[in-house]
Short mmCIF file of C-alpha atoms in Angstrom, two decimals:
data_model
loop_
_atom_site.label_atom_id
_atom_site.label_comp_id
_atom_site.label_asym_id
_atom_site.label_seq_id
_atom_site.Cartn_x
_atom_site.Cartn_y
_atom_site.Cartn_z
CA UNK A 1 37.06 163.53 115.83
CA UNK A 2 37.69 167.04 114.62
CA UNK A 3 41.55 166.31 115.48
CA UNK A 4 41.65 163.26 114.48
CA UNK A 5 40.24 164.21 110.64
CA UNK A 6 42.58 167.40 109.82
CA UNK A 7 45.41 165.12 111.09
CA UNK A 8 44.02 162.67 108.43
CA UNK A 9 43.60 165.48 105.88
CA UNK A 10 46.86 166.89 106.54
CA UNK A 11 49.08 163.47 106.01
CA UNK A 12 46.09 162.81 102.71
CA UNK A 13 48.01 166.30 101.38
CA UNK A 14 51.02 165.93 102.24
CA UNK A 15 51.62 162.76 100.69
CA UNK A 16 49.30 164.00 96.66
CA UNK A 17 52.00 167.11 97.04
CA UNK A 18 54.71 164.22 97.52
CA UNK A 19 51.99 162.03 94.86
CA UNK A 20 51.83 165.09 92.27
CA UNK A 21 56.32 165.18 92.23
CA UNK A 22 56.57 161.75 91.76
CA UNK A 23 53.97 161.49 89.41
CA UNK A 24 55.57 164.53 87.33
CA UNK A 25 59.37 162.40 87.81
CA UNK A 26 57.60 159.25 86.59
CA UNK A 27 56.47 160.97 83.04
CA UNK A 28 59.49 162.25 83.01
CA UNK A 29 60.75 157.85 82.90
CA UNK A 30 57.59 156.81 80.80
CA UNK A 31 59.09 160.36 77.68
CA UNK A 32 62.55 158.67 77.96
CA UNK A 33 61.13 155.07 78.12
CA UNK A 34 59.35 155.85 74.93
CA UNK A 35 62.17 157.71 72.64
CA UNK A 36 63.86 154.19 73.53
CA UNK A 37 61.54 151.84 71.81
CA UNK A 38 60.88 154.25 69.43
CA UNK A 39 64.74 154.15 68.44
CA UNK A 40 64.94 150.68 69.14
CA UNK A 41 60.88 150.01 67.13
CA UNK A 42 59.60 148.55 69.92
CA UNK A 43 55.87 148.30 70.79
CA UNK A 44 54.60 150.43 73.16
CA UNK A 45 52.93 147.57 75.78
CA UNK A 46 55.67 144.66 77.33
CA UNK A 47 53.39 142.92 78.56
CA UNK A 48 55.62 140.61 80.80
CA UNK A 49 57.27 143.72 81.93
CA UNK A 50 54.52 144.69 83.01
CA UNK A 51 53.58 141.72 84.76
CA UNK A 52 57.24 141.51 86.29
CA UNK A 53 57.02 145.21 88.01
CA UNK A 54 53.38 144.37 89.12
CA UNK A 55 54.42 140.90 90.66
CA UNK A 56 57.80 142.51 92.41
CA UNK A 57 55.71 145.92 93.36
CA UNK A 58 52.89 143.81 94.68
CA UNK A 59 55.43 142.48 98.04
CA UNK A 60 56.74 144.81 98.89
CA UNK A 61 52.76 145.71 100.39
CA UNK A 62 52.06 143.31 103.53
CA UNK A 63 48.53 144.38 103.99
CA UNK A 64 46.74 141.58 101.68
CA UNK A 65 43.28 143.71 102.03
CA UNK A 66 46.03 147.02 100.91
CA UNK A 67 47.72 144.68 98.64
CA UNK A 68 44.43 144.14 96.25
CA UNK A 69 43.99 148.25 96.21
CA UNK A 70 47.33 149.19 95.22
CA UNK A 71 47.30 146.63 92.00
CA UNK A 72 44.89 148.26 90.72
CA UNK A 73 46.10 151.34 91.97
CA UNK A 74 49.41 150.43 89.47
CA UNK A 75 47.90 149.08 86.78
CA UNK A 76 45.81 152.46 85.68
CA UNK A 77 49.45 154.27 86.22
CA UNK A 78 51.29 151.90 83.60
CA UNK A 79 47.97 152.80 81.60
CA UNK A 80 48.00 156.59 82.13
CA UNK A 81 51.52 156.41 80.88
CA UNK A 82 50.63 153.91 78.32
CA UNK A 83 48.81 156.24 77.20
CA UNK A 84 50.78 159.04 77.48
CA UNK A 85 53.63 157.27 74.49
CA UNK A 86 50.56 156.57 72.54
CA UNK A 87 50.11 160.24 72.17
CA UNK A 88 54.07 160.94 71.68
CA UNK A 89 53.81 157.84 69.82
CA UNK A 90 51.26 160.07 67.04
CA UNK A 91 54.81 161.52 65.04
CA UNK A 92 56.74 157.70 64.62
CA UNK A 93 56.60 156.71 61.27
CA UNK A 94 56.56 153.28 60.20
CA UNK A 95 56.63 152.03 56.24
CA UNK A 96 54.61 149.86 55.02
CA UNK A 97 53.95 147.52 51.16
CA UNK A 98 50.71 148.05 49.90
CA UNK A 99 47.54 150.19 50.23
CA UNK A 100 45.61 151.31 52.97
CA UNK A 101 43.70 148.35 54.17
CA UNK A 102 46.48 145.72 53.14
CA UNK A 103 47.19 142.71 56.12
CA UNK A 104 50.42 144.56 56.72
CA UNK A 105 49.02 147.86 57.35
CA UNK A 106 46.60 146.10 59.85
CA UNK A 107 49.63 144.88 61.86
CA UNK A 108 51.29 148.01 61.53
CA UNK A 109 48.48 149.83 63.16
CA UNK A 110 48.22 146.70 65.98
CA UNK A 111 51.89 147.02 66.92
CA UNK A 112 51.74 150.65 66.15
CA UNK A 113 48.35 152.53 67.56
CA UNK A 114 48.34 155.32 67.26
CA UNK A 115 51.78 156.09 64.31
CA UNK A 116 51.56 158.11 61.25
CA UNK A 117 51.84 154.84 58.77
CA UNK A 118 53.25 154.92 54.96
CA UNK A 119 52.66 153.82 52.28
CA UNK A 120 55.38 152.15 50.04
CA UNK A 121 54.88 150.31 46.49
CA UNK A 122 57.15 147.24 47.27
CA UNK A 123 58.80 145.96 50.38
CA UNK A 124 62.11 147.08 48.81
CA UNK A 125 60.90 150.57 48.91
CA UNK A 126 59.13 150.31 52.65
CA UNK A 127 62.68 149.03 53.95
CA UNK A 128 65.30 151.83 52.28
CA UNK A 129 62.26 154.68 53.60
CA UNK A 130 64.32 153.56 56.85
CA UNK A 131 67.69 153.60 55.31
CA UNK A 132 67.12 156.22 54.44
CA UNK A 133 65.66 157.84 57.27
CA UNK A 134 61.89 158.32 55.79
CA UNK A 135 60.38 156.28 57.74
CA UNK A 136 61.52 155.32 61.87
CA UNK A 137 60.67 151.35 61.25
CA UNK A 138 59.32 149.28 58.57
CA UNK A 139 56.49 146.56 59.22
CA UNK A 140 57.06 143.79 57.20
CA UNK A 141 55.52 139.66 56.48
CA UNK A 142 58.05 137.27 56.86
CA UNK A 143 56.54 133.74 57.32
CA UNK A 144 53.05 132.43 55.99
CA UNK A 145 51.50 129.67 57.76
CA UNK A 146 49.79 128.58 54.85
CA UNK A 147 52.05 129.62 51.98
CA UNK A 148 55.86 130.09 53.51
CA UNK A 149 58.25 131.89 54.15
CA UNK A 150 57.86 135.70 52.51
CA UNK A 151 61.71 135.30 49.99
CA UNK A 152 61.80 138.58 49.73
CA UNK A 153 61.90 139.93 52.64
CA UNK A 154 64.27 137.16 53.88
CA UNK A 155 67.09 138.47 51.37
CA UNK A 156 66.77 142.52 52.39
CA UNK A 157 66.94 141.50 56.14
CA UNK A 158 69.97 139.20 54.69
CA UNK A 159 71.86 141.76 52.61
CA UNK A 160 70.92 144.63 54.00
CA UNK A 161 71.72 146.71 57.88
CA UNK A 162 68.29 146.84 59.19
CA UNK A 163 68.01 144.86 62.33
CA UNK A 164 64.73 142.64 63.49
CA UNK A 165 63.39 144.46 66.77
CA UNK A 166 60.65 141.97 66.92
CA UNK A 167 57.57 139.32 65.11
CA UNK A 168 54.45 139.59 64.94
CA UNK A 169 51.64 136.70 64.31
CA UNK A 170 48.51 138.27 63.21
CA UNK A 171 45.84 135.76 62.68
CA UNK A 172 44.76 135.90 58.59
CA UNK A 173 40.15 135.91 58.86
CA UNK A 174 39.68 136.18 55.56
CA UNK A 175 35.11 137.20 54.46
CA UNK A 176 33.50 137.49 51.37
CA UNK A 177 32.51 141.64 51.09
CA UNK A 178 30.22 143.58 49.13
CA UNK A 179 28.35 147.30 48.65
CA UNK A 180 26.72 148.05 51.28
CA UNK A 181 23.53 146.97 48.83
CA UNK A 182 25.06 144.16 47.22
CA UNK A 183 23.21 140.40 48.57
CA UNK A 184 25.42 137.31 49.24
CA UNK A 185 22.59 136.22 46.13
CA UNK A 186 23.68 138.96 44.31
CA UNK A 187 27.51 138.02 43.79
CA UNK A 188 28.71 136.38 40.19
CA UNK A 189 32.65 136.79 40.57
CA UNK A 190 35.52 137.29 44.04
CA UNK A 191 38.62 139.68 43.06
CA UNK A 192 41.18 139.51 45.35
CA UNK A 193 45.36 138.49 45.82
CA UNK A 194 45.62 134.88 44.32
CA UNK A 195 46.33 133.93 47.61
CA UNK A 196 43.39 134.68 49.48
CA UNK A 197 41.60 133.42 45.87
CA UNK A 198 43.41 129.58 46.91
CA UNK A 199 42.85 129.74 50.75
CA UNK A 200 39.26 130.21 49.72
CA UNK A 201 39.44 127.74 46.69
CA UNK A 202 36.84 125.62 48.46
CA UNK A 203 34.17 128.34 48.93
CA UNK A 204 34.38 129.45 45.88
CA UNK A 205 33.48 126.20 44.73
CA UNK A 206 30.56 125.67 46.82
CA UNK A 207 29.27 128.78 45.46
CA UNK A 208 29.68 129.07 42.00
CA UNK A 209 31.97 132.10 41.43
CA UNK A 210 33.86 133.36 39.06
CA UNK A 211 37.43 134.45 40.06
CA UNK A 212 39.63 137.83 39.13
CA UNK A 213 43.06 138.17 41.06
CA UNK A 214 44.28 141.57 42.23
CA UNK A 215 47.82 143.05 43.67
CA UNK A 216 46.71 142.02 47.27
CA UNK A 217 43.54 142.12 49.19
CA UNK A 218 43.04 145.80 49.34
CA UNK A 219 43.26 147.02 46.41
CA UNK A 220 41.03 143.92 44.92
CA UNK A 221 38.42 145.92 47.94
CA UNK A 222 38.86 149.72 47.04
CA UNK A 223 38.29 148.23 43.07
CA UNK A 224 34.62 146.82 44.02
CA UNK A 225 33.55 150.03 46.16
CA UNK A 226 34.28 152.21 43.64
CA UNK A 227 33.16 149.90 41.02
CA UNK A 228 30.10 150.52 42.51
CA UNK A 229 28.40 146.61 40.59
CA UNK A 230 26.39 144.21 42.80
CA UNK A 231 27.57 141.15 41.41
CA UNK A 232 31.17 141.85 42.13
CA UNK A 233 32.74 140.55 45.75
CA UNK A 234 36.04 140.81 47.09
CA UNK A 235 38.05 138.74 50.05
CA UNK A 236 39.47 140.57 52.73
CA UNK A 237 39.72 141.89 55.90
CA UNK A 238 36.62 143.26 58.07
CA UNK A 239 39.50 145.87 58.82
CA UNK A 240 39.70 146.55 55.37
CA UNK A 241 35.07 146.28 54.91
CA UNK A 242 35.44 148.84 57.02
CA UNK A 243 37.89 151.98 55.60
CA UNK A 244 36.39 150.94 52.22
CA UNK A 245 32.67 151.38 52.71
CA UNK A 246 31.70 147.24 52.26
CA UNK A 247 29.57 145.38 53.98
CA UNK A 248 30.31 141.75 54.91
CA UNK A 249 28.30 139.32 53.60
CA UNK A 250 30.27 135.72 55.24
CA UNK A 251 32.87 135.97 57.20
CA UNK A 252 35.68 133.37 58.30
CA UNK A 253 35.28 132.21 54.66
CA UNK A 254 39.50 130.68 54.13
CA UNK A 255 39.12 126.55 54.48
CA UNK A 256 42.40 127.27 56.69
CA UNK A 257 41.25 127.84 60.74
CA UNK A 258 45.64 127.78 61.18
CA UNK A 259 46.22 131.50 58.66
CA UNK A 260 48.52 133.48 59.84
CA UNK A 261 51.04 136.34 59.09
CA UNK A 262 54.37 136.61 61.24
CA UNK A 263 55.43 139.87 60.82
CA UNK A 264 58.95 141.55 61.09
CA UNK A 265 59.71 144.86 62.72
CA UNK A 266 63.01 146.43 61.52
CA UNK A 267 64.80 149.53 62.45
CA UNK A 268 68.96 151.02 62.44
CA UNK A 269 69.58 150.15 65.96
CA UNK A 270 69.21 146.26 67.49
CA UNK A 271 67.70 146.55 70.34
CA UNK A 272 69.25 145.13 73.28
CA UNK A 273 68.63 141.48 73.68
CA UNK A 274 67.52 139.54 77.07
CA UNK A 275 67.68 135.96 78.07
CA UNK A 276 63.89 136.08 77.64
CA UNK A 277 64.66 136.96 73.31
CA UNK A 278 64.51 134.55 70.49
CA UNK A 279 67.37 135.31 68.27
CA UNK A 280 67.97 135.22 64.08
CA UNK A 281 70.78 133.98 62.87
CA UNK A 282 71.66 134.50 59.45
CA UNK A 283 74.59 132.99 57.42
CA UNK A 284 75.77 130.75 54.40
CA UNK A 285 78.93 128.25 55.11
CA UNK A 286 81.83 127.39 53.77
CA UNK A 287 81.80 125.33 50.45
CA UNK A 288 83.07 122.18 52.45
CA UNK A 289 80.97 118.59 53.10
CA UNK A 290 79.25 118.60 56.37
CA UNK A 291 79.95 122.38 57.19
CA UNK A 292 75.79 123.04 57.31
CA UNK A 293 75.68 120.08 60.04
CA UNK A 294 78.42 121.53 61.56
CA UNK A 295 77.22 124.74 62.22
CA UNK A 296 74.32 123.68 63.49
CA UNK A 297 75.93 120.87 65.41
CA UNK A 298 77.65 123.78 67.02
CA UNK A 299 73.23 125.37 68.00
CA UNK A 300 72.57 122.97 69.66
CA UNK A 301 76.13 122.21 72.02
CA UNK A 302 75.26 125.23 73.87
CA UNK A 303 71.87 124.18 74.16
CA UNK A 304 69.59 126.53 72.15
CA UNK A 305 66.70 124.79 70.29
CA UNK A 306 66.36 125.87 66.82
CA UNK A 307 63.04 126.65 66.10
CA UNK A 308 63.18 127.30 62.33
CA UNK A 309 65.94 126.72 59.42
CA UNK A 310 65.06 127.69 55.97
CA UNK A 311 67.19 128.22 53.11
CA UNK A 312 66.92 130.65 50.41
CA UNK A 313 69.57 131.10 47.54
CA UNK A 314 72.10 133.92 46.62
CA UNK A 315 71.45 136.13 44.23
CA UNK A 316 74.90 136.65 43.11
CA UNK A 317 76.10 133.24 42.64
CA UNK A 318 74.37 129.94 41.02
CA UNK A 319 73.66 127.23 43.61
CA UNK A 320 74.21 128.77 46.31
CA UNK A 321 72.66 129.82 49.72
CA UNK A 322 72.07 131.69 53.34
CA UNK A 323 70.61 129.77 55.72
CA UNK A 324 67.88 131.84 58.10
CA UNK A 325 67.48 130.41 62.33
CA UNK A 326 65.13 131.06 64.42
CA UNK A 327 66.71 129.89 67.85
CA UNK A 328 65.00 129.69 71.55
CA UNK A 329 67.03 132.62 74.11
CA UNK A 330 69.40 135.02 74.08
CA UNK A 331 73.21 135.41 71.92
CA UNK A 332 74.19 138.03 74.59
CA UNK A 333 74.50 135.96 77.23
CA UNK A 334 78.09 134.26 77.59
CA UNK A 335 77.45 130.80 75.86
CA UNK A 336 75.86 132.45 73.12
CA UNK A 337 78.94 134.51 72.43
CA UNK A 338 80.70 131.18 72.84
CA UNK A 339 78.52 130.35 70.16
CA UNK A 340 79.11 132.96 67.44
CA UNK A 341 82.74 132.75 68.00
CA UNK A 342 82.83 129.06 67.29
CA UNK A 343 80.21 129.70 64.06
CA UNK A 344 82.31 132.81 63.09
CA UNK A 345 85.55 129.93 62.70
CA UNK A 346 82.74 128.70 59.99
CA UNK A 347 80.30 130.79 57.78
CA UNK A 348 81.68 132.68 55.80
CA UNK A 349 79.44 135.19 57.04
CA UNK A 350 77.10 135.54 59.73
CA UNK A 351 75.23 137.91 61.37
CA UNK A 352 72.73 138.12 64.84
CA UNK A 353 69.82 139.53 62.24
CA UNK A 354 67.46 140.85 65.46
CA UNK A 355 65.86 139.95 68.90
CA UNK A 356 62.18 138.82 69.56
CA UNK A 357 60.43 138.30 71.86
CA UNK A 358 58.39 134.44 71.54
CA UNK A 359 54.29 134.33 71.40
CA UNK A 360 53.98 137.57 70.30
CA UNK A 361 50.26 137.97 69.12
CA UNK A 362 48.31 140.88 67.28
#
């Protein structure tokens, strides 16, 4: 019995020694993965990739009982790798527009949890910080389900040299915030961004509040916190309330239950597209009858489903427009390359602005 126990422990010790070496080797590879993700502005967690690895690796375990434990083991190992990468991420500089507590600040924190978030006064300043290598990536709003596209962001993407390497959906919940000692009955006036006031119009009318516009929801919360007036409330997020020491007097007061903002992550380097990626195309067409229809028909011809089609005026050319299109699928496939080649023949200017994984909620 003793000899069998000693033999078993000897095997375990030998395996543990091998695993220690392999663990270090794996973590060094995790460092390389992080550097790639940092360069391309990609989040650390890639759930689809992790699920695929678990499925592939667990298939090598024939014992069904052990397979269950192996899946737990590999999940924990991936969690350790992510934890290490998050520690490395503390040096990543993520630019956003607005003050601390703004929705862009919240989105940047959810996409890059342990990063160094850097505030800029406007979209262009945040964008240019990446161009000038002051920041590694920039997070900018590209569309809101309530108010539509964010034109300034689209213009920057069209005219600039940064690439979209991710689009993430942040569900917006507006809340009535007040001072810690305030009660909802004390509130006489609310302040917030005009869009937030509009989203909460029914609630504001029901309560009979006066309104005051602010540059954004976070500025409104900061103003209330500094004003020390219990009769003034702010409309903003729960995260913003925590930052400025305010109390949530009533939650989820916006009338639209489907209020979502999409944020684009942009960096200097274009991410490698995969078959699971969606693509963003931006182009102008020749000033000829049917040119836009021709371009759209080419996209359909190669089997790409368009999920978005928008137009924006060209700033320096009156009554001329550029077009923004999102399609399901990669442009790096053989058919994708043929589509781009054919589009180049009918477009004055064409750029593949980036790729993103579909349905990325934060």
